[in-house]
Each structure stands twice: as structure tokens, then as C-alpha cells.
Amino acid sequence: MAARAMMGSETFTVLVEGKDFDASYYDRLLSADEAVLSAGFHIVRAHEVSDAEEGSGGKQYLLQLHDFYVAQDTLKFSTNSGTKHLVFFLDRDFDGYHPGLRDSANIIYTFTPDVEAEIFRRGNISRAVSTVFSLTSTESEVAASRLGQFVLDLSIIWREWITLCVAAGPLRSRCEVQPSRPSKVNSNTYGVFDSQAYAYLHGELIRTARVEDPSMAFDRIQSSVDESYAAVRYHELVKGKWIAGYVLYILADSLEIGSRDRHVERRVLAAMLDSIDFLSGSHHTKRLMQLPT
């Protein structure tokens, strides 16, 4: 990869972790900035360089790759056509709630937990549902009105589930609490909070934790999550696939769709991506242009 970057004409070789929307999202984001476009960039998906027999390699693989290039001193190198950089665009996930974020100029994280959440943060929901469900402008406005502040609402409904999910990583727990899944502590997924289900899963989280004093560690993480809610930083806590599922849940009856239809979820995400008006000067492009060239 370093050799390919050295021989290429692009200043930035950008490695992204996901197979679905990451490459397309970042390609549009970077292409909107004239300075980055002039310098040149090439996007590489993790699975394109991973030697993993299954899966994409993903975030952990790219972090290992980053560390390898640090050890080889090849994150940056000079060529006849200028300085070249290997840069990693990664999902923040919940790494900010424990010592998990890498302090590296060549690692740039999402603002929200993942690319899908970024797409919902930047996209136009009215335009997206109009595209996916063939709605008129009036119908799409009604749908958007029904959704309201759907990301905020979901963060409130799932507050206890989100807290468990944030804690699962740093506690190194192996139990039923998995951030890739919808809430298991709300009746019918989005209903009232089930205190018994929460007590059981909290107990499992503590029982299977592989850290010293897991109860104290959980309390510390819960305090950090509470601070984010108090500061209305709910965007840091809601994953994109959760948002897609909740959008379909709210609109399911009126649009006659399955509330957990994965195919429709992907279509909504794709339409949200297409609805974004990308502008120059994003966090990612600013960070790129701060690297020495």
C-alpha cells in the first residue's frame, strides 16, 4: 500500500473501514473541497488491503495497519512529486468514553459514532423519504413532521440501552449487550423501559466484564454518558443503523413498510446520502490540509 501511494499522483491515500457507505460518503466529502481535490486523493476500503479470510478487516485491522506504518516511518514520505500521506478515516464509535481514541494526525474520526450517523446528521430527511417512497412534496413534509427530532427522541427512549452499549467495550464484556443490535431493555424495541430486562443485562455486563472492579468502571462510564446528555450532545451516542431502524418504525404504518426491513433501511441511507449538499471546509478536509505537503 505504501508503495502504491508512493507511485501514485495523489497526495492523500485515504483508508476507510466500512464496505457500505464509507467510501462513497468520503469521496463526495473530499471532492467538495477544491484544495483537497487539487492535491489529489485515493480512497481504499479496508477489505481491499486486509488479509483476513472473512469479513472486511475493519477498524481494528486499520488501527494495526496504522501502527505498522508508524513503526516503519511510512505514514508520510517524500517523492519527486511532493509529500505523500497515508490517512485513516475511522468511526468514532464510543471510543471517546474510554481511552480508545488514537492521538494521531493521520487518524481522523467521525463526528458522530459512525458514517451512517454522519449521513443522517448532514442529510435532508424530507427529501430522502420522498425519494425512497415516491412521495409528493406535501406527503414528504408530513412524513418529516411525524419524524420530528427523531435522533434526539431515540437517544431519550434508548438512554439505558445506550449506556449499557457504551460500557460494553471498556468493560471488555461478552454478553447480550451488543451495540450492533436494537434495544433489549425497551418493550417491543421502542416501547417503555423494562427495568427487569435492564437489571438482568446490567448484571450480565458486570459478571462477564474482564476489568478490575467492573461496577466502579461502569459507574464512571455512566457518569460520562450522563454528562453528554446534560450537554445535549446526544449525537455522540446514537449509531446510524439505530437511526435508520427508528425512522422506519415511525413511518411503518403510514407508508406500509416493515419496521425492520434491512433493504429499505439501506435505501433510506442511500437517499439520505444523495440528499447531502457537501460543502468545502469540513473537519476531515481541514485536518488533511494541515498535514505537511
mmCIF file of C-alpha atoms in Angstrom, residues 7 10-11 15 29 33 37 42 51 53 59 64 68 79 96 129 132 143 148 153 170 185-186 212 230 238 247 256 274:
data_model
loop_
_atom_site.group_PDB
_atom_site.id
_atom_site.type_symbol
_atom_site.label_atom_id
_atom_site.label_comp_id
_atom_site.label_asym_id
_atom_site.label_seq_id
_atom_site.Cartn_x
_atom_site.Cartn_y
_atom_site.Cartn_z
ATOM 1 C CA MET A 7 3.968 5.777 -7.085
ATOM 2 C CA GLU A 10 -2.354 11.674 -5.280
ATOM 3 C CA THR A 11 -1.147 13.424 -2.136
ATOM 4 C CA LEU A 15 -8.159 4.158 4.103
ATOM 5 C CA LEU A 29 -16.978 14.949 1.125
ATOM 6 C CA ASP A 33 -13.120 20.777 -1.315
ATOM 7 C CA LEU A 37 -9.259 17.850 -4.966
ATOM 8 C CA HIS A 42 -7.332 7.947 -3.450
ATOM 9 C CA ASP A 51 -5.588 -10.469 4.549
ATOM 10 C CA GLU A 53 -10.111 -14.742 5.463
ATOM 11 C CA LYS A 59 -11.424 -0.761 12.189
ATOM 12 C CA GLN A 64 -2.956 -2.278 13.346
ATOM 13 C CA PHE A 68 2.734 -0.828 11.408
ATOM 14 C CA THR A 79 8.665 11.780 -3.565
ATOM 15 C CA GLY A 96 -14.419 8.819 23.367
ATOM 16 C CA VAL A 129 -38.228 9.765 2.242
ATOM 17 C CA VAL A 132 -37.494 6.203 -1.312
ATOM 18 C CA ALA A 143 -43.615 12.319 6.984
ATOM 19 C CA GLY A 148 -39.758 15.278 14.367
ATOM 20 C CA ASP A 153 -36.094 11.183 20.575
ATOM 21 C CA PRO A 170 -14.272 -0.699 28.001
ATOM 22 C CA VAL A 185 -34.416 -3.071 27.549
ATOM 23 C CA ASN A 186 -37.447 -1.483 25.886
ATOM 24 C CA GLU A 212 -10.795 -4.737 37.736
ATOM 25 C CA ALA A 230 -26.787 17.120 30.140
ATOM 26 C CA VAL A 238 -26.711 7.222 18.538
ATOM 27 C CA VAL A 247 -37.139 6.116 11.126
ATOM 28 C CA GLU A 256 -46.980 0.352 4.818
ATOM 29 C CA ASP A 274 -27.758 11.646 -2.037
#
